[in-house]
mmCIF file of C-alpha atoms in Angstrom:
data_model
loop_
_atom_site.group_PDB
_atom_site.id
_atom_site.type_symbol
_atom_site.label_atom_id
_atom_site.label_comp_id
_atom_site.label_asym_id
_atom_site.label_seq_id
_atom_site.Cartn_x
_atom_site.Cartn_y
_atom_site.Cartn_z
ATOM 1 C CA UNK A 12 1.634 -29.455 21.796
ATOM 2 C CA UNK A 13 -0.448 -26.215 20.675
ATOM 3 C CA UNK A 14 -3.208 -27.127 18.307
ATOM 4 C CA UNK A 15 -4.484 -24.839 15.285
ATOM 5 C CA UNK A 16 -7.895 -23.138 15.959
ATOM 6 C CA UNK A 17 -10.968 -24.356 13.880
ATOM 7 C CA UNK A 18 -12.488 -23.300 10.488
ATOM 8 C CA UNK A 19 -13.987 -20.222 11.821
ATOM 9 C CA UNK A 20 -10.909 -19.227 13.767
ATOM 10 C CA UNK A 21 -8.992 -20.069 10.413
ATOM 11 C CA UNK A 22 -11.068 -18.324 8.113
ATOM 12 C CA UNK A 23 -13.034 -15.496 9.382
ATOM 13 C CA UNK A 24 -16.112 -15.677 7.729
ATOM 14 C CA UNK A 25 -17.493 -12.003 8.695
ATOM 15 C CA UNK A 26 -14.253 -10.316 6.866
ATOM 16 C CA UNK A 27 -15.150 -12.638 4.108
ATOM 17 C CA UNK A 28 -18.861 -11.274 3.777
ATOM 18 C CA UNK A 29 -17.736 -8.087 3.979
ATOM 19 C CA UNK A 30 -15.260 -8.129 1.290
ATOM 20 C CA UNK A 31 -17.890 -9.798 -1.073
ATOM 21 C CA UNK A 32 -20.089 -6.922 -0.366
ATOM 22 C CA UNK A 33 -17.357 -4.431 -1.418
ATOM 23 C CA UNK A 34 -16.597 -5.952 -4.075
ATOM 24 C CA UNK A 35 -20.106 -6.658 -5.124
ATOM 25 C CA UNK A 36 -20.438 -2.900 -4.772
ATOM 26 C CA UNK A 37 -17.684 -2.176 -6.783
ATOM 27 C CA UNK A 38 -18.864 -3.778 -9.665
ATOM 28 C CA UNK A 39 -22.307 -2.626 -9.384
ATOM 29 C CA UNK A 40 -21.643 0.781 -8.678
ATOM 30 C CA UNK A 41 -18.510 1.468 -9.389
ATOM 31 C CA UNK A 42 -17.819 -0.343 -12.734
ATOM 32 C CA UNK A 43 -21.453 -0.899 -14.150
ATOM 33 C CA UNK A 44 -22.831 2.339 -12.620
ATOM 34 C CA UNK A 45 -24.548 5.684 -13.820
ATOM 35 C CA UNK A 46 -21.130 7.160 -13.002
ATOM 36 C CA UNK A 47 -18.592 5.401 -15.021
ATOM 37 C CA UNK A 48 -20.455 5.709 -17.669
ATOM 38 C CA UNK A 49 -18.578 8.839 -18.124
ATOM 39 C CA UNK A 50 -15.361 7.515 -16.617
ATOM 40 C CA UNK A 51 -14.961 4.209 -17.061
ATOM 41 C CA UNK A 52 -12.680 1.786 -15.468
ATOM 42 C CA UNK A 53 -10.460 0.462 -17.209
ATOM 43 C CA UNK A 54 -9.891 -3.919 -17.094
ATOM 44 C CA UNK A 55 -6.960 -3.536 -15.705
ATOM 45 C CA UNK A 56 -8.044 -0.997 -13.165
ATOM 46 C CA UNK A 57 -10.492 -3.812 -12.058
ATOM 47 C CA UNK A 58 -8.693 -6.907 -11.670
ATOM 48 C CA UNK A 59 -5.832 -4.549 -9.422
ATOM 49 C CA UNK A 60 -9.080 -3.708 -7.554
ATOM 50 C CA UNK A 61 -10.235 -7.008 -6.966
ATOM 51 C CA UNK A 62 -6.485 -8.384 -6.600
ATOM 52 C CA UNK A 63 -6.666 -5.679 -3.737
ATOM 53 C CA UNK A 64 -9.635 -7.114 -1.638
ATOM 54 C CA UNK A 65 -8.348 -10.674 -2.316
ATOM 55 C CA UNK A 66 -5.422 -9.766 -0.797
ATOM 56 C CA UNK A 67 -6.657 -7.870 2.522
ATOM 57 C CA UNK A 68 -8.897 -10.967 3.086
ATOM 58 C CA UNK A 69 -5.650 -13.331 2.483
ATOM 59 C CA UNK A 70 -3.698 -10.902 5.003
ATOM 60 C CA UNK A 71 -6.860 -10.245 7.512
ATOM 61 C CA UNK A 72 -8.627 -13.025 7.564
ATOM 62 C CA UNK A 73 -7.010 -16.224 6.211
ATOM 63 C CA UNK A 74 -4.643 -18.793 8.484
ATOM 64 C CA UNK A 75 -1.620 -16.298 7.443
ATOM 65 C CA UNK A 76 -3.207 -13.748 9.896
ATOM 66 C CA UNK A 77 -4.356 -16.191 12.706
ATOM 67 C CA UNK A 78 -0.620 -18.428 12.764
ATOM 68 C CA UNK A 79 0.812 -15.382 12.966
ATOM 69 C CA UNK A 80 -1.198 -13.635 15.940
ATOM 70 C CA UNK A 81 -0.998 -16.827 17.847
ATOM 71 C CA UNK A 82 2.283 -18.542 16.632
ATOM 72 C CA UNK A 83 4.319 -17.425 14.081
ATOM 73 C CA UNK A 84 5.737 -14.132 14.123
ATOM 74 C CA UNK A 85 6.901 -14.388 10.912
ATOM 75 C CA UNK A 86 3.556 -14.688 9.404
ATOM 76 C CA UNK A 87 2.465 -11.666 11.538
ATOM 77 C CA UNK A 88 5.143 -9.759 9.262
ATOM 78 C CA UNK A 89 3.920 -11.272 6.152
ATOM 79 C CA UNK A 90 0.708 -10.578 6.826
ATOM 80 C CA UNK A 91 1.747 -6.705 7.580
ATOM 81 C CA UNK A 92 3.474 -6.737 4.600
ATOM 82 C CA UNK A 93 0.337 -7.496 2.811
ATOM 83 C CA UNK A 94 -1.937 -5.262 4.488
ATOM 84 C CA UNK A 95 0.265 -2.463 4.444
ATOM 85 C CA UNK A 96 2.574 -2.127 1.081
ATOM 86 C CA UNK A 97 0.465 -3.916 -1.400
ATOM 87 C CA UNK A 98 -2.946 -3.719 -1.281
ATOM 88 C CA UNK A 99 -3.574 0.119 -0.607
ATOM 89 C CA UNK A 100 -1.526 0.145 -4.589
ATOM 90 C CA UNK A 101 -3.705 -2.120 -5.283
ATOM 91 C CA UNK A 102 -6.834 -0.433 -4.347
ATOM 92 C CA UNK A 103 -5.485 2.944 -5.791
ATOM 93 C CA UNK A 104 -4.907 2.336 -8.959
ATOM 94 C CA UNK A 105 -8.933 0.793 -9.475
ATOM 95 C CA UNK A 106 -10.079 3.595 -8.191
ATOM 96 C CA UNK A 107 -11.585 6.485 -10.118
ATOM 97 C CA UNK A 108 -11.253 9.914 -9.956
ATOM 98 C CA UNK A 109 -14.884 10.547 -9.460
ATOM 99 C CA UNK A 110 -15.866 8.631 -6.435
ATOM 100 C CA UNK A 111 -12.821 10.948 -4.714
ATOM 101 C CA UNK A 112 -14.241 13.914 -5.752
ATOM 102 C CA UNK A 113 -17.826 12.902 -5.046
ATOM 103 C CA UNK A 114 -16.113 12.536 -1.753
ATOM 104 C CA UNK A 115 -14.723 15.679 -1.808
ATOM 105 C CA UNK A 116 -17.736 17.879 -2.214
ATOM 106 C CA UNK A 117 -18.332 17.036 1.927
ATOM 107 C CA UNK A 118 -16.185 20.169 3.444
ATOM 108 C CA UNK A 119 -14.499 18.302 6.527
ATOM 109 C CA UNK A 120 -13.859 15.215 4.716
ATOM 110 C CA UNK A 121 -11.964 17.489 1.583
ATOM 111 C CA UNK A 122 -10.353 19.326 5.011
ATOM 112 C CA UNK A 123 -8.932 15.958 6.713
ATOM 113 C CA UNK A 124 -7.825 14.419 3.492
ATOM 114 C CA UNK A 125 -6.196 16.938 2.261
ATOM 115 C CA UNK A 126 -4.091 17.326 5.166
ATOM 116 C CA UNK A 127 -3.469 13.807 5.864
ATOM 117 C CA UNK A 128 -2.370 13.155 2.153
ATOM 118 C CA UNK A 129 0.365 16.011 2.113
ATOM 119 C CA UNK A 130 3.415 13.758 1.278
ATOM 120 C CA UNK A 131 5.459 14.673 4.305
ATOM 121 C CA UNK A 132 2.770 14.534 6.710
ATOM 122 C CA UNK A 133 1.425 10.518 5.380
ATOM 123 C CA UNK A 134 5.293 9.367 5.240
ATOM 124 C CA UNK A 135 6.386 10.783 8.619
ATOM 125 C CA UNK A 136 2.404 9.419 10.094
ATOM 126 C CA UNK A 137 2.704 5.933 8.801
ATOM 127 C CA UNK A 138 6.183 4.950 9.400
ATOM 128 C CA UNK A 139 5.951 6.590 12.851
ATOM 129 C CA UNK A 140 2.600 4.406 13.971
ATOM 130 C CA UNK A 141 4.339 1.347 12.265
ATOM 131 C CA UNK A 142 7.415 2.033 14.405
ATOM 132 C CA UNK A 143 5.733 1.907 17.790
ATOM 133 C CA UNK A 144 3.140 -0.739 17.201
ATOM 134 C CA UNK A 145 6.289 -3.234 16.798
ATOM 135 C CA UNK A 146 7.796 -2.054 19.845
ATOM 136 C CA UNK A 147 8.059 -5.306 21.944
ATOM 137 C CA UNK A 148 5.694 -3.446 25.031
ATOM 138 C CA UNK A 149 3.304 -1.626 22.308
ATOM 139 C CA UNK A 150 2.982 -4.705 20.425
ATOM 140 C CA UNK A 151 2.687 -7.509 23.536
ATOM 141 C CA UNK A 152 -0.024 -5.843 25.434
ATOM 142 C CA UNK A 153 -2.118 -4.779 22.196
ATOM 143 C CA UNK A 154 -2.196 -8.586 21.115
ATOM 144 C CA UNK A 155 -3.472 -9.304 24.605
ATOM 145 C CA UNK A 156 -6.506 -7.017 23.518
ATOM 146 C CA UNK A 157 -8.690 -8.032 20.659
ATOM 147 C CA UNK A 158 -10.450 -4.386 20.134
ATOM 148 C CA UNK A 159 -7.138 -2.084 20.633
ATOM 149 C CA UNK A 160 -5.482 -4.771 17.949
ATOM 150 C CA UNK A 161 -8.221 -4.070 15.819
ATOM 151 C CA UNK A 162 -8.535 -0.079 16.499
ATOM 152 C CA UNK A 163 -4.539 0.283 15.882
ATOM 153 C CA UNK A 164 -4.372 -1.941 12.820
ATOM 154 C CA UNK A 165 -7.637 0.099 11.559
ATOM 155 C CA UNK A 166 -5.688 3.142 11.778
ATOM 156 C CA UNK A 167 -2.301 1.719 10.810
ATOM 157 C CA UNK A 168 -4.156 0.908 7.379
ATOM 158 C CA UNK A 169 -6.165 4.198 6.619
ATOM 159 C CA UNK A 170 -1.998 5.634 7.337
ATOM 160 C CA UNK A 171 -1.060 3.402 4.963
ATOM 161 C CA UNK A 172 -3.459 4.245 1.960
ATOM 162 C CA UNK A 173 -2.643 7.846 3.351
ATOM 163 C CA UNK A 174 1.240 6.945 2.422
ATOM 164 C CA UNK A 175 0.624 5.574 -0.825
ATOM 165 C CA UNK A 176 -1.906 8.502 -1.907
ATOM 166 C CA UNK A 177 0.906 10.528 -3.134
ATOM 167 C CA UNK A 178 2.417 8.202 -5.456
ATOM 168 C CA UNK A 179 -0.723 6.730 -6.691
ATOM 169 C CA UNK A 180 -3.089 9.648 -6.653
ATOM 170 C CA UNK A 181 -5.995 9.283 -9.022
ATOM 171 C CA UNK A 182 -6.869 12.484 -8.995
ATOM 172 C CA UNK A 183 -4.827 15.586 -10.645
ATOM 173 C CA UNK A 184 -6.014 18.414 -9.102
ATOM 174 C CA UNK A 185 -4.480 16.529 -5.737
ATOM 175 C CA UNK A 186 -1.499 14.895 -7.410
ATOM 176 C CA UNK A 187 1.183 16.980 -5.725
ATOM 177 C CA UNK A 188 4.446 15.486 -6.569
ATOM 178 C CA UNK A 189 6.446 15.033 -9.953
ATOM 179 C CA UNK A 190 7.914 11.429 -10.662
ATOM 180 C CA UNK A 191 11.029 12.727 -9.184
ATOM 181 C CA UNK A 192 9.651 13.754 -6.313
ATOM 182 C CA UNK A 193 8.361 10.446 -6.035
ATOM 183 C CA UNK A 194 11.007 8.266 -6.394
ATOM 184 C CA UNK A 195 12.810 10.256 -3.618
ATOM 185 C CA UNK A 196 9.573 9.883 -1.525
ATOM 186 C CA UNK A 197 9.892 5.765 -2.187
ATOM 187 C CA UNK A 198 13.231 5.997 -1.068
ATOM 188 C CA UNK A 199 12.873 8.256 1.912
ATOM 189 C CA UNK A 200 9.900 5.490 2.886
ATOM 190 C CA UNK A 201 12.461 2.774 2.765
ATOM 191 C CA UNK A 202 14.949 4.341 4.925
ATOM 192 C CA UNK A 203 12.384 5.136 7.464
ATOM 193 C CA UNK A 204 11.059 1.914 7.434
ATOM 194 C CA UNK A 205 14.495 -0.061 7.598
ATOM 195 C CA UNK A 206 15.238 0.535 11.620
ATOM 196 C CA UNK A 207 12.219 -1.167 12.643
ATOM 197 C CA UNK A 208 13.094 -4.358 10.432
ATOM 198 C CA UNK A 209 16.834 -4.068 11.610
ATOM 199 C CA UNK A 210 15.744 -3.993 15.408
ATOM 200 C CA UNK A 211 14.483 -7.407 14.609
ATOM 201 C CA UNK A 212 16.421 -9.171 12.569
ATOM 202 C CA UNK A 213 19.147 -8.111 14.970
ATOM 203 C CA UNK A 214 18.140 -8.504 17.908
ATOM 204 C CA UNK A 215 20.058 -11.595 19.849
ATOM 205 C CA UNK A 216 17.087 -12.690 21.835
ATOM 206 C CA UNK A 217 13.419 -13.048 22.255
ATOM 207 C CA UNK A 218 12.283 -9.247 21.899
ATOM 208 C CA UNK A 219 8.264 -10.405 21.921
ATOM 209 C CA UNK A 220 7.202 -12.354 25.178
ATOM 210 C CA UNK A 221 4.259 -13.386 23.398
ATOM 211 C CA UNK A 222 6.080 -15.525 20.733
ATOM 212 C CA UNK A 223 8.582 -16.758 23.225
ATOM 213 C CA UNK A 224 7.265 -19.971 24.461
ATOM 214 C CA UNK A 225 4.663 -21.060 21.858
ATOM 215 C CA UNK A 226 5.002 -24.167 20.377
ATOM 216 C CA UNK A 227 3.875 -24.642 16.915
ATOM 217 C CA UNK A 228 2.834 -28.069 15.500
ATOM 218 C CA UNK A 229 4.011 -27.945 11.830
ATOM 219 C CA UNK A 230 7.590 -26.341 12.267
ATOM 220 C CA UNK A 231 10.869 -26.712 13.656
ATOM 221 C CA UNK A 232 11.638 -22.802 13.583
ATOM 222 C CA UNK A 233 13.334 -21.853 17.199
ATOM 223 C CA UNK A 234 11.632 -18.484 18.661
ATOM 224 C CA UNK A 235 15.067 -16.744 17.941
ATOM 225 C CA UNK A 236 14.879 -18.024 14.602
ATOM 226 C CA UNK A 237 11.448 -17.602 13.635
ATOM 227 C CA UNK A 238 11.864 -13.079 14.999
ATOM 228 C CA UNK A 239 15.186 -13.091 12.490
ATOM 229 C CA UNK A 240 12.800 -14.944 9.518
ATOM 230 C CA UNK A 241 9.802 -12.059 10.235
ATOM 231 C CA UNK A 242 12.510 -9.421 10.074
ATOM 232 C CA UNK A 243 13.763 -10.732 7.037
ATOM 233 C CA UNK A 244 10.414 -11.145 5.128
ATOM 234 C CA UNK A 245 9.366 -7.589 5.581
ATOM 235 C CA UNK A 246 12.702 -6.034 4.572
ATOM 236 C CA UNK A 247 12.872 -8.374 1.392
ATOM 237 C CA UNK A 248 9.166 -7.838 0.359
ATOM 238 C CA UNK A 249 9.867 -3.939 1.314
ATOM 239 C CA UNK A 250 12.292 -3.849 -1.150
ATOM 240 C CA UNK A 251 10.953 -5.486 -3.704
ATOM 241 C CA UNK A 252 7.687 -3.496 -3.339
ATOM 242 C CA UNK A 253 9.805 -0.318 -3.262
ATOM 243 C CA UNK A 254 12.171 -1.284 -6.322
ATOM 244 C CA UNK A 255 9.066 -2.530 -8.155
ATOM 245 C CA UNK A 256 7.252 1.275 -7.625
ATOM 246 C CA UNK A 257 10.714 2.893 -8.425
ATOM 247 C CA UNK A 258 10.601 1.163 -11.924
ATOM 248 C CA UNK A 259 6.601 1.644 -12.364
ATOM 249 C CA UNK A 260 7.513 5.211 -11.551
ATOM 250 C CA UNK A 261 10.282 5.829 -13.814
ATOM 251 C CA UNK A 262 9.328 4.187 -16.853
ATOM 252 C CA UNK A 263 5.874 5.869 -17.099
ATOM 253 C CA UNK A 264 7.575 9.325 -16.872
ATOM 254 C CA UNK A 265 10.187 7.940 -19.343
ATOM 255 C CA UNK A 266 7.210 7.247 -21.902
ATOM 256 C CA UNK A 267 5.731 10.230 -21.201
ATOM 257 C CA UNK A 268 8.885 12.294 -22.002
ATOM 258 C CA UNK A 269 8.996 9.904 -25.039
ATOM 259 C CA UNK A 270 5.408 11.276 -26.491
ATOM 260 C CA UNK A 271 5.964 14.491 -25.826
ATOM 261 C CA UNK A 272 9.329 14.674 -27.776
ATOM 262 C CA UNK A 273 7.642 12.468 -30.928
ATOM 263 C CA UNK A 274 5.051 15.182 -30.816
ATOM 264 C CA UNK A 275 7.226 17.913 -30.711
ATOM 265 C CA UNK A 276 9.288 16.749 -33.620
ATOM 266 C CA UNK A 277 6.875 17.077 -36.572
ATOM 267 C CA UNK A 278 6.137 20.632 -35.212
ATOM 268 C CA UNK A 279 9.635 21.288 -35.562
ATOM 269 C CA UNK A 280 10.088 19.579 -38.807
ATOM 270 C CA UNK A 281 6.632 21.828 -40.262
ATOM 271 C CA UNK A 282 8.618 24.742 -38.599
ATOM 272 C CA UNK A 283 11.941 24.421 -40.325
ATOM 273 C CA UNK A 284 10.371 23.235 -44.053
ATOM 274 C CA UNK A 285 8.717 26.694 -43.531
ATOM 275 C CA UNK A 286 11.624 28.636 -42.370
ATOM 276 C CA UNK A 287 13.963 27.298 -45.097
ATOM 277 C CA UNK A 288 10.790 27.494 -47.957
ATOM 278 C CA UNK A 289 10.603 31.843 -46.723
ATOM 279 C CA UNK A 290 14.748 31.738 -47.255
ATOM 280 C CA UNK A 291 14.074 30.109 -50.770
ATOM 281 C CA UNK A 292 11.425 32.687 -51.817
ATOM 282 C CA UNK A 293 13.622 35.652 -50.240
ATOM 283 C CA UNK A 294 16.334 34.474 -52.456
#
């Protein structure tokens, strides 16, 4: 029988440090700062901030991520699902404006960004490197290597806060789509995204050698079994995730188009009192 890895193999404690620090220099910084004295953020923009790194450490560094490198493959897509299609939102919407465009003012970084935010360019990028890292020979020989794993998944996350710039763009000036565009960008992510998950949930036999023979000590899931489950979690969480960005999307242009009728209409009304007042004095 396989037995679970200590504390330190459970919990990694330098992902843990450096999360405090980030956050630490969030709220320093960031929230209590020179800076945001002129653009503040907001409460909410904080706790979805913090929510963010609590999450990447749940997904990166908690049991979730080490079960699932050494055991379960269905953690392994739980903990993607994390890392991937919640907490770049997360981290997006506490963000400011003004660290971006303090970041902007450095030529090749405003260059690279740019580029690598254009809407087709992130979707197609992302869903393309997710694709091939969960090919069965991509994925079995980069979990064999501790410092590819970690240069792929590095670059599989800056893709996905590179996907999710579009939709959640804090700045204007670089906010290229409407809502509309961006609900049809949420879909075309989910259809790009669904033959990957179908592949496994599909597949009729053991498509990862590395979660073939492992034996776990606290479940009864078969290999087959446990692929299907990991196939199943991503495509349900995807959804969810996309449905829940859909609605965010729609509703927020819905109240916009709201405010900008309710101040149209006592322009109108001041128009036509003055319109039929001339009509009165005419006559």
């Amino acid at each position: 029988m396989s037995q679970i890895g200590g504390f330190f193999d459970l919990w990694n404690p330098v992902l843990l440090l450096i999360v405090i620090v980030i956050g630490y220099c969030y709220g320093r910084f960031v929230v209590n700062g020179s800076a945001a004295k002129s653009e503040p953020v907001s409460i909410s923009g904080q706790l979805l901030f913090y929510t963010g790194l609590v999450l990447f450490y749940i997904g990166q560094g908690s049991p979730i991520n080490y079960i699932g490198h050494h055991y379960l493959f269905s953690m392994h897509m739980l903990s993607q699902t994390i890392l991937y299609l919640i907490v770049p939102i997360l981290i997006w919407l506490g963000t400011p404006a003004w660290i971006l465009r303090a970041c902007m003012k450095n030529i090749v970084f405003r260059g690279m960004f740019s580029f690598f935010t254009r809407p087709l360019i992130a979707l197609f990028m992302f869903n393309m490197l997710f694709s091939i890292y969960h090919m069965p020979y991509i994925m079995d020989n980069l979990m064999k290597n501790d410092v590819w794993l970690l240069l792929y998944h590095t670059v599989l996350l800056v893709t996905a806060f590179m996907m999710w710039f579009p939709v959640f763009c804090p700045l204007p000036e670089l906010n290229r789509l409407t809502d509309l565009k961006k609900m049809a960008y949420i879909f075309g992510n989910g259809i790009l995204l669904t033959p990957a998950c179908a592949l496994i949930i599909f597949a009729d036999s053991i498509i990862y050698d590395m979660y073939a023979n492992v034996t776990v000590p606290f479940t009864h899931l078969s290999p087959i079994d446990d692929q299907q489950l990991g196939g199943v979690i991503m495509k349900i969480l995807q959804e969810i995730i996309y449905g829940a960005t859909l609605a965010f999307i729609f509703f927020r242009w819905y109240r916009r188009e709201r405010k900008e009728e309710d101040e149209l209409d006592p322009i109108e009304s001041q128009e036509g009192t003055n319109n039929q007042g001339g009509n009165w004095n005419r006559a």
